[in-house]
Each structure stands twice: as C-alpha cells, then as structure tokens.
Short mmCIF file of C-alpha atoms in Angstrom, two decimals:
data_model
loop_
_atom_site.label_atom_id
_atom_site.label_comp_id
_atom_site.label_asym_id
_atom_site.label_seq_id
_atom_site.Cartn_x
_atom_site.Cartn_y
_atom_site.Cartn_z
CA MET A 1442 -34.32 -21.16 -89.52
CA ALA A 1443 -37.14 -23.02 -88.10
CA GLU A 1444 -34.79 -25.69 -86.77
CA ILE A 1445 -32.60 -23.08 -85.01
CA THR A 1446 -35.59 -21.69 -83.09
CA ALA A 1447 -36.80 -25.17 -82.36
CA ALA A 1448 -33.13 -25.91 -80.86
CA THR A 1449 -33.25 -22.70 -78.91
CA THR A 1450 -36.68 -23.38 -77.53
CA VAL A 1451 -35.49 -26.88 -76.43
CA ARG A 1452 -32.45 -25.43 -74.81
CA THR A 1453 -34.29 -22.97 -72.68
CA TRP A 1454 -36.83 -25.56 -71.69
CA GLN A 1455 -33.86 -27.89 -70.59
CA ARG A 1456 -32.27 -25.05 -68.57
CA ARG A 1457 -35.67 -24.35 -66.89
CA LEU A 1458 -36.09 -28.15 -66.17
CA ILE A 1459 -32.58 -28.16 -64.65
CA LEU A 1460 -33.28 -25.11 -62.46
CA ILE A 1461 -36.47 -26.50 -61.13
CA LEU A 1462 -34.80 -29.87 -60.36
CA LEU A 1463 -32.01 -28.31 -58.60
CA LEU A 1464 -34.33 -26.10 -56.46
CA ALA A 1465 -36.84 -28.90 -55.90
CA PRO A 1466 -35.14 -30.38 -52.75
CA ALA A 1467 -34.75 -26.96 -51.03
CA LEU A 1468 -38.53 -26.02 -51.97
CA LEU A 1469 -39.69 -29.33 -50.77
CA TRP A 1470 -37.88 -28.86 -47.56
CA LEU A 1471 -39.25 -25.50 -47.07
CA PHE A 1472 -42.74 -26.31 -47.94
CA ALA A 1473 -43.02 -29.81 -45.98
CA LEU A 1474 -41.16 -28.82 -43.03
CA ILE A 1475 -41.54 -25.15 -42.51
CA VAL A 1476 -44.75 -23.74 -44.30
CA LEU A 1477 -46.93 -26.79 -43.72
CA PRO A 1478 -46.47 -27.01 -39.97
CA HIS A 1479 -46.90 -23.33 -39.80
CA VAL A 1480 -50.12 -23.45 -41.67
CA GLN A 1481 -51.49 -26.15 -39.35
CA LEU A 1482 -50.36 -24.09 -36.19
CA ALA A 1483 -52.04 -20.95 -37.67
CA LEU A 1484 -55.28 -22.93 -37.99
CA LEU A 1485 -54.96 -24.47 -34.50
CA SER A 1486 -54.49 -20.98 -32.95
CA LEU A 1487 -57.52 -19.62 -34.61
CA ARG A 1488 -60.02 -22.21 -33.22
CA GLU A 1489 -61.51 -22.80 -29.87
CA ARG A 1490 -62.63 -25.97 -28.29
CA VAL A 1491 -66.20 -25.77 -27.15
CA ALA A 1492 -66.77 -29.39 -26.51
CA PRO A 1493 -64.75 -32.70 -26.95
CA HIS A 1494 -64.04 -32.83 -30.65
CA VAL A 1495 -66.00 -29.81 -31.32
CA TYR A 1496 -64.22 -26.62 -32.47
CA LYS A 1497 -65.38 -23.23 -33.59
CA PRO A 1498 -63.19 -20.55 -35.18
CA SER A 1499 -62.46 -17.78 -32.45
CA LEU A 1500 -59.78 -15.43 -31.40
CA ALA A 1501 -60.29 -16.48 -27.73
CA GLN A 1502 -56.49 -17.59 -27.31
CA PHE A 1503 -55.19 -14.21 -28.24
CA HIS A 1504 -57.75 -12.69 -25.90
CA THR A 1505 -56.44 -14.83 -23.01
CA PHE A 1506 -53.00 -13.63 -23.82
CA PHE A 1507 -53.98 -10.06 -23.07
CA ALA A 1508 -56.43 -10.69 -20.24
CA GLU A 1509 -53.82 -12.65 -18.24
CA PRO A 1510 -51.13 -10.30 -16.90
CA LEU A 1511 -48.73 -13.19 -16.43
CA TYR A 1512 -48.63 -14.03 -20.13
CA TRP A 1513 -48.01 -10.56 -21.69
CA GLN A 1514 -45.71 -9.75 -18.76
CA VAL A 1515 -43.55 -12.83 -19.56
CA PHE A 1516 -43.57 -11.78 -23.11
CA VAL A 1517 -42.19 -8.21 -22.48
CA ARG A 1518 -39.66 -9.54 -20.07
CA THR A 1519 -38.27 -12.16 -22.51
CA ALA A 1520 -38.08 -9.48 -25.29
CA ALA A 1521 -36.33 -7.01 -22.93
CA LEU A 1522 -33.89 -9.50 -21.72
CA SER A 1523 -33.22 -10.96 -25.21
CA ILE A 1524 -32.19 -7.32 -26.27
CA VAL A 1525 -29.98 -6.93 -23.25
CA ALA A 1526 -28.21 -10.29 -23.93
CA THR A 1527 -27.92 -9.38 -27.62
CA ALA A 1528 -26.21 -5.95 -26.74
CA LEU A 1529 -23.92 -7.67 -24.07
CA THR A 1530 -22.81 -10.26 -26.65
CA LEU A 1531 -22.05 -7.47 -29.13
CA LEU A 1532 -19.96 -5.78 -26.45
CA VAL A 1533 -18.15 -8.95 -25.47
CA ALA A 1534 -17.59 -10.32 -29.12
CA PHE A 1535 -16.44 -7.12 -30.77
CA PRO A 1536 -13.00 -6.68 -29.10
CA ILE A 1537 -12.18 -10.35 -29.68
CA ALA A 1538 -13.33 -10.21 -33.41
CA TRP A 1539 -10.98 -6.94 -33.59
CA VAL A 1540 -8.16 -8.82 -32.11
CA ILE A 1541 -8.58 -11.79 -34.37
CA THR A 1542 -8.69 -9.75 -37.49
CA LYS A 1543 -6.58 -6.62 -36.82
CA VAL A 1544 -4.21 -7.07 -33.89
CA ALA A 1545 -3.17 -10.71 -34.04
CA ARG A 1546 -1.23 -11.71 -37.10
CA GLY A 1547 -0.98 -14.88 -39.09
CA ARG A 1548 -0.97 -18.19 -36.96
CA ALA A 1549 -1.86 -16.34 -33.80
CA SER A 1550 -4.89 -14.95 -35.36
CA ALA A 1551 -6.09 -18.38 -36.93
CA LEU A 1552 -5.37 -20.04 -33.59
CA LEU A 1553 -7.38 -17.71 -31.57
CA PHE A 1554 -10.46 -18.04 -34.10
CA VAL A 1555 -10.04 -21.89 -33.65
CA VAL A 1556 -9.96 -21.61 -29.95
CA CYS A 1557 -13.13 -19.45 -30.14
CA LEU A 1558 -14.98 -22.11 -31.99
CA ILE A 1559 -13.90 -25.27 -29.93
CA PRO A 1560 -16.35 -24.79 -27.19
CA PHE A 1561 -19.20 -24.92 -29.60
CA TRP A 1562 -18.21 -28.55 -30.60
CA VAL A 1563 -19.82 -29.46 -27.20
CA SER A 1564 -23.58 -29.62 -26.94
CA GLU A 1565 -25.40 -26.80 -25.28
CA THR A 1566 -26.64 -29.08 -22.65
CA VAL A 1567 -23.06 -29.95 -21.57
CA ARG A 1568 -22.17 -26.28 -21.43
CA ALA A 1569 -25.22 -25.62 -19.35
CA LEU A 1570 -24.24 -28.39 -16.96
CA GLY A 1571 -20.76 -26.75 -16.64
CA TRP A 1572 -22.45 -23.61 -15.51
CA LEU A 1573 -24.57 -25.55 -13.02
CA ILE A 1574 -21.54 -27.24 -11.40
CA LEU A 1575 -19.96 -23.86 -11.10
CA LEU A 1576 -22.65 -21.77 -9.81
CA ARG A 1577 -24.97 -23.89 -7.71
CA GLU A 1578 -25.13 -23.22 -3.89
CA SER A 1579 -22.84 -26.42 -3.33
CA GLY A 1580 -20.82 -25.60 -6.44
CA VAL A 1581 -17.37 -24.52 -7.22
CA LEU A 1582 -17.65 -20.79 -7.44
CA PRO A 1583 -19.51 -20.34 -3.95
CA ALA A 1584 -17.13 -22.58 -2.16
CA LEU A 1585 -14.20 -20.51 -3.58
CA LEU A 1586 -15.95 -17.28 -2.38
CA VAL A 1587 -16.20 -18.72 1.03
CA LYS A 1588 -12.53 -19.91 0.99
CA LEU A 1589 -11.45 -16.46 0.02
CA GLY A 1590 -13.44 -15.01 2.86
CA LEU A 1591 -15.68 -12.99 0.74
CA THR A 1592 -18.84 -14.54 1.97
CA ALA A 1593 -19.53 -16.07 5.17
CA MET A 1594 -21.89 -18.79 3.69
CA PRO A 1595 -22.10 -20.31 0.40
CA VAL A 1596 -24.47 -18.09 -1.80
CA GLU A 1597 -26.79 -19.38 -4.45
CA LEU A 1598 -25.57 -17.91 -7.71
CA LEU A 1599 -28.14 -19.92 -10.03
CA TYR A 1600 -31.78 -18.66 -10.73
CA HIS A 1601 -30.97 -14.95 -11.09
CA ASP A 1602 -31.56 -12.80 -14.30
CA ALA A 1603 -27.80 -12.18 -14.36
CA THR A 1604 -27.22 -15.99 -14.57
CA ILE A 1605 -29.50 -16.37 -17.41
CA LEU A 1606 -27.86 -13.45 -19.16
CA THR A 1607 -24.48 -15.06 -18.59
CA GLY A 1608 -25.56 -18.32 -20.01
CA LEU A 1609 -27.33 -16.69 -23.03
CA VAL A 1610 -24.27 -14.57 -23.91
CA TYR A 1611 -22.15 -17.65 -23.45
CA THR A 1612 -24.18 -19.88 -25.80
CA SER A 1613 -24.52 -17.05 -28.50
CA LEU A 1614 -20.86 -15.74 -28.74
CA LEU A 1615 -19.95 -17.88 -31.67
CA PHE A 1616 -22.94 -16.57 -33.79
CA MET A 1617 -21.68 -12.94 -33.09
CA VAL A 1618 -17.92 -13.51 -33.48
CA VAL A 1619 -18.16 -15.22 -37.01
CA PRO A 1620 -20.10 -12.57 -38.77
CA LEU A 1621 -18.04 -9.72 -37.03
CA VAL A 1622 -14.85 -11.39 -38.13
CA SER A 1623 -15.97 -11.70 -41.74
CA SER A 1624 -17.04 -8.17 -41.94
CA LEU A 1625 -13.94 -6.69 -40.15
CA GLU A 1626 -11.70 -8.80 -42.41
CA SER A 1627 -12.82 -6.94 -45.25
CA LEU A 1628 -11.97 -3.62 -43.85
CA ASP A 1629 -8.84 -2.34 -45.51
CA ASN A 1630 -6.07 -1.70 -42.95
CA SER A 1631 -4.76 1.42 -44.91
CA LEU A 1632 -8.08 3.19 -44.21
CA ILE A 1633 -7.29 2.94 -40.46
CA GLU A 1634 -3.66 4.02 -41.05
CA ALA A 1635 -4.84 6.93 -42.90
CA ALA A 1636 -7.19 7.95 -40.25
CA TYR A 1637 -4.30 7.64 -37.87
CA ASP A 1638 -1.99 9.72 -40.09
CA LEU A 1639 -4.65 12.50 -40.14
CA GLY A 1640 -4.85 12.58 -36.43
CA ALA A 1641 -8.05 10.86 -35.67
CA SER A 1642 -8.32 9.43 -32.09
CA GLY A 1643 -9.17 5.82 -31.61
CA PHE A 1644 -12.86 6.70 -30.88
CA ALA A 1645 -13.22 8.88 -33.94
CA THR A 1646 -11.75 6.07 -36.14
CA LEU A 1647 -14.22 3.54 -34.52
CA ARG A 1648 -17.25 5.75 -35.21
CA ASN A 1649 -16.43 7.05 -38.54
CA ILE A 1650 -14.55 4.16 -40.21
CA VAL A 1651 -14.89 0.78 -38.44
CA ILE A 1652 -18.64 0.91 -37.42
CA PRO A 1653 -20.11 2.16 -40.65
CA HIS A 1654 -17.96 -0.57 -42.50
CA ALA A 1655 -18.85 -3.46 -40.12
CA ALA A 1656 -22.56 -2.30 -39.74
CA PRO A 1657 -24.01 -5.16 -41.96
CA GLY A 1658 -21.85 -7.75 -40.03
CA ILE A 1659 -22.92 -6.33 -36.69
CA THR A 1660 -26.60 -6.28 -37.79
CA ALA A 1661 -26.38 -9.88 -39.15
CA GLY A 1662 -24.73 -11.08 -35.86
CA CYS A 1663 -27.44 -9.09 -33.70
CA ILE A 1664 -30.33 -10.53 -35.74
CA VAL A 1665 -29.08 -14.20 -35.41
CA VAL A 1666 -28.19 -13.76 -31.50
CA PHE A 1667 -31.55 -12.22 -30.88
CA MET A 1668 -33.42 -14.97 -32.59
CA LEU A 1669 -31.55 -17.71 -30.94
CA THR A 1670 -31.90 -15.98 -27.41
CA LEU A 1671 -35.63 -15.23 -27.78
CA GLY A 1672 -36.32 -18.80 -28.84
CA ASN A 1673 -33.91 -20.55 -26.47
CA TYR A 1674 -35.51 -22.98 -24.13
CA LEU A 1675 -32.68 -24.80 -22.58
CA THR A 1676 -30.34 -22.20 -21.06
CA PRO A 1677 -33.11 -20.16 -19.39
CA ASN A 1678 -34.77 -23.18 -18.12
CA LEU A 1679 -31.57 -24.77 -16.72
CA LEU A 1680 -29.82 -21.71 -15.33
CA GLY A 1681 -33.04 -19.79 -14.33
CA GLY A 1682 -35.02 -22.49 -13.01
CA LYS A 1683 -38.68 -21.55 -12.05
CA ASN A 1684 -37.52 -17.82 -11.80
CA SER A 1685 -36.66 -17.64 -15.37
CA GLN A 1686 -40.15 -16.96 -16.79
CA TRP A 1687 -39.02 -17.39 -20.45
CA PHE A 1688 -41.79 -17.14 -23.01
CA THR A 1689 -40.64 -20.48 -24.61
CA GLU A 1690 -41.42 -22.15 -21.31
CA LEU A 1691 -44.90 -20.99 -21.48
CA ILE A 1692 -45.34 -22.31 -24.95
CA TYR A 1693 -43.94 -25.76 -23.59
CA THR A 1694 -46.39 -25.70 -20.72
CA GLN A 1695 -49.35 -25.13 -22.90
CA PHE A 1696 -48.38 -27.95 -25.40
CA ILE A 1697 -47.11 -30.61 -23.01
CA VAL A 1698 -48.46 -29.91 -19.57
CA ARG A 1699 -51.73 -28.48 -20.24
CA PHE A 1700 -52.17 -30.20 -23.56
CA ASN A 1701 -53.85 -26.87 -24.73
CA TRP A 1702 -52.43 -26.97 -28.25
CA GLU A 1703 -54.60 -24.04 -29.38
CA GLN A 1704 -53.28 -21.74 -26.64
CA GLY A 1705 -49.64 -22.84 -27.56
CA ALA A 1706 -49.92 -22.20 -31.19
CA ALA A 1707 -51.39 -18.80 -30.47
CA PHE A 1708 -48.19 -18.12 -28.19
CA GLY A 1709 -45.97 -19.43 -30.82
CA PHE A 1710 -47.46 -16.93 -33.50
CA LEU A 1711 -47.27 -14.10 -30.99
CA LEU A 1712 -43.43 -15.02 -30.41
CA LEU A 1713 -42.82 -15.11 -34.26
CA GLY A 1714 -44.71 -11.77 -34.53
CA LEU A 1715 -42.50 -10.23 -31.75
CA SER A 1716 -39.16 -11.40 -33.13
CA THR A 1717 -40.16 -10.14 -36.69
CA ALA A 1718 -41.32 -6.78 -35.35
CA ILE A 1719 -38.17 -6.23 -33.34
CA VAL A 1720 -35.77 -7.23 -36.17
CA ALA A 1721 -37.63 -5.07 -38.61
CA LEU A 1722 -37.42 -2.08 -36.03
CA GLY A 1723 -33.68 -2.89 -35.56
CA LEU A 1724 -33.06 -2.79 -39.34
CA ARG A 1725 -35.11 0.43 -39.54
CA LEU A 1726 -33.19 1.97 -36.76
CA SER A 1727 -29.68 0.91 -37.98
CA GLY A 1728 -30.61 1.98 -41.55
CA GLN A 1729 -29.65 -1.40 -42.93
CA ARG A 1730 -31.41 -3.51 -45.70
CA PHE A 1731 -32.23 -7.08 -44.86
CA VAL A 1732 -30.78 -8.47 -48.20
CA ASP A 1733 -27.43 -6.73 -47.70
CA VAL A 1734 -27.30 -7.97 -44.03
CA MET A 1735 -28.25 -11.57 -44.94
CA ARG A 1736 -25.51 -11.70 -47.61
CA ARG A 1737 -22.97 -11.03 -44.81
CA SER A 1738 -24.08 -13.56 -42.29
CA MET B 179 -5.56 -0.11 -32.90
CA ILE B 180 -4.17 -2.39 -35.61
CA ALA B 181 -0.88 -3.99 -35.66
CA SER B 182 1.09 -1.91 -38.09
CA LEU B 183 0.38 1.19 -35.96
CA PRO B 184 2.16 2.11 -32.62
CA ARG B 185 0.08 0.87 -29.62
CA PRO B 186 0.59 2.46 -26.11
CA ALA B 187 1.72 0.00 -23.33
CA TRP B 188 -1.62 0.20 -21.52
CA LEU B 189 -3.44 -0.80 -24.54
CA ARG B 190 -1.17 -3.87 -25.21
CA THR B 191 -1.65 -4.94 -21.57
CA ALA B 192 -5.46 -4.39 -21.64
CA THR B 193 -5.71 -6.46 -25.04
CA VAL B 194 -3.73 -9.40 -23.49
CA LEU B 195 -5.87 -9.34 -20.20
CA TYR B 196 -9.14 -9.01 -22.21
CA VAL B 197 -8.25 -12.02 -24.41
CA ALA B 198 -7.05 -14.00 -21.30
CA ALA B 199 -10.32 -13.30 -19.44
CA PHE B 200 -12.45 -14.09 -22.52
CA LEU B 201 -10.57 -17.63 -22.85
CA ILE B 202 -11.17 -18.25 -19.20
CA PHE B 203 -14.94 -17.41 -19.72
CA LEU B 204 -15.15 -19.66 -22.54
CA PHE B 205 -13.26 -22.80 -21.15
CA VAL B 206 -13.95 -22.86 -17.42
CA PRO B 207 -17.45 -24.56 -17.67
CA LEU B 208 -16.05 -27.02 -20.20
CA VAL B 209 -12.94 -27.79 -17.98
CA ILE B 210 -15.23 -28.13 -14.75
CA VAL B 211 -17.38 -30.71 -16.60
CA GLY B 212 -14.33 -32.53 -17.70
CA VAL B 213 -12.79 -32.65 -14.20
CA PHE B 214 -15.87 -33.43 -12.26
CA ALA B 215 -16.72 -36.31 -14.60
CA PHE B 216 -13.93 -38.10 -12.58
CA ASN B 217 -15.24 -37.24 -9.11
CA ASP B 218 -16.02 -40.37 -7.12
CA ALA B 219 -19.57 -39.31 -6.15
CA ASN B 220 -23.08 -39.81 -7.63
CA TYR B 221 -23.22 -36.21 -8.81
CA PRO B 222 -20.69 -34.19 -10.78
CA ALA B 223 -20.32 -31.68 -8.04
CA PRO B 224 -18.02 -30.65 -5.14
CA PRO B 225 -16.67 -31.69 -2.68
CA TRP B 226 -13.97 -33.71 -4.30
CA ARG B 227 -13.93 -37.37 -3.19
CA GLY B 228 -11.13 -38.65 -5.16
CA THR B 229 -10.83 -39.98 -8.81
CA ARG B 230 -12.78 -42.83 -10.16
CA LEU B 231 -12.68 -43.99 -13.70
CA SER B 232 -15.72 -46.66 -13.61
CA ALA B 233 -19.09 -45.42 -13.90
#
C-alpha cells in the first residue's frame, strides 16, 4: 500500500516537473523580455532628474503631459485616428472575408486568400516606399491626374490625414482578414439558407445571424488592428511627415532626440494605459469576453 | 449572399468589381516599387528615364 502511494507521489511530482520545464522557455521569455523592461520603464517614469546623476521620485513627467497642450492633443488625435483606421479596415476587410469564405468556392477561394497574404511577405518599409512613389508631388498618381486633365498642376497627396489612414488600413488589412475568415468559416451555410427561405432580407440576415456569429472574430481583428495602428511608428512617420503628429513619434523624440528617458517612459505608459482602456471599453460595448475573443484570433 | 443562393446580377457585378478594386489597392504599391527599381535615375521616382539593370 505504502509502495503504491509512493509511486503515485513520484508520478505527480514528475508530471509537475515536466509541466514546469515545458513552461520555462515561455515564462523566461515573458519575464526577461517583457516584464523586466516594463518594470524598469515604470521606475524611470516615476523619477525626476534634479541634478546630474541625482534623481528624486516624482510625478513631474505626468504633470508635463497634462500641462503641455501639444502632448495631450497629439494623444487624443492618435487615439481618434486609430479608431477611424480600425473601423475603415473592418469595412474594407469584411466583404473580402465574406467572398473568400461564402461566395468563392474551392480553388478560387484558396487562391484569393493566398493573394491577400502575398503583399505581407514584403516588409512594411517597402510597402510604404511604394505609397511614397505613388503619392508624392512628383509621383505617379499626381502625374496621372495632370495627364487626365483633372488638375492643372501636380498636387501633393502625401502628408495628409487621409494618406496616413490609407497607409494604416493597407498595413493592417491582413490582421483583420485572417480572424474574420476563421470566424466566418465556422458559420454554417444552412443557417443563411434557412434565413433566406424564411424571407429574411440580406440586411436582416447580416444583422441577426452573421454578425452575432462572427462577433468574437470581428472583436479579435479590431483589437489587433487597433493595437498595431496605435503603436505604429513607420507608416504615420513616412506617409504623414511632420504633419502626422503620431504619439509614438513623441516617444521617439523624448528618448532619442531630447535624451529625456523619464519623459519618454511616462509617455510609453500613458500609451499603454490608453490602449488598454480603449480595448476594455470596446469589449464592454460589444459585450464580448476577452478570453473568447483571444481564442478566436 | 452565399454561393448556393440565387444572387441578382447587380450583386454579382458589384462583388467582382469590389474584389478587383481590392486587389488593385493591394498590389499597386508593390508593382510600382518593382517597376521603378529598374528606372535609370538616382531615385525610384518618375519621370521614366529608361531601363537600367546595374545599380
């Protein structure tokens, strides 16, 4: 009897050891590369330099953020434009996901999906360069507009908010299409056929059957796209130039140009807080649970 | 609507047009980069000055 209990104890102990060993790489990664840097940044953001190499704990950085109109205005602008970009991405991606899963069949569907993925094999920088060549004043599209007689002179199409939004939608399409496709694929076609047989209009079917079913996928896509957009540095900077006023650029300026790491760390934490708050608000408004949504993405 | 249900002609046309517009939006910047990489100029930008393969 005692031997059996001892054997069971050893086995549970072994199982626990295996679990710990299997989890170790992920936990080490999380702790060393995500938790530790954040702790250091948090400490940085909560201190103030009073003299060379002399620091005292203070909330001066956060005070500066609210005292300077530029900082919080750029903060609000970044959040608003990110929400608009996420909504636009959803509007553009949903019909494509629908065509891939429900309209196209067999090979055509697979081919369309792969074709949607191909542009994302190329780096974001190269894609932004493509937009630069297309849209700049001496670029392809303004020259085409002049040739067609629509504008007398080449117009500058870069450095507008619309340009930034176009670039952001372009870079985040993939991250919306993939969760939408996976959530629409699990929707049974016979439900839509039944709705049609019972006389439901296309809009009624969309509202009562498709969207409730795809809601976790839609939310997952929106969260990913919103996070990527809010934290994007390259696209707003290249396509928006000095007019872009994106919050990540302010963080870059504090760290690299002004060498004010304390202020930069405070800005970083404010951005983290903002994205967390908006995602939590979005989940609350759409009535989704975070765990369900993350399982779908 | 889905493939197994009857779809009106305007919806079929709109679907094809939308997919075409989407693919143009997706591939135009890439094609432009690819094409202008061969332009015989210091910068990958118009006007077109002939093809050059060397750097």
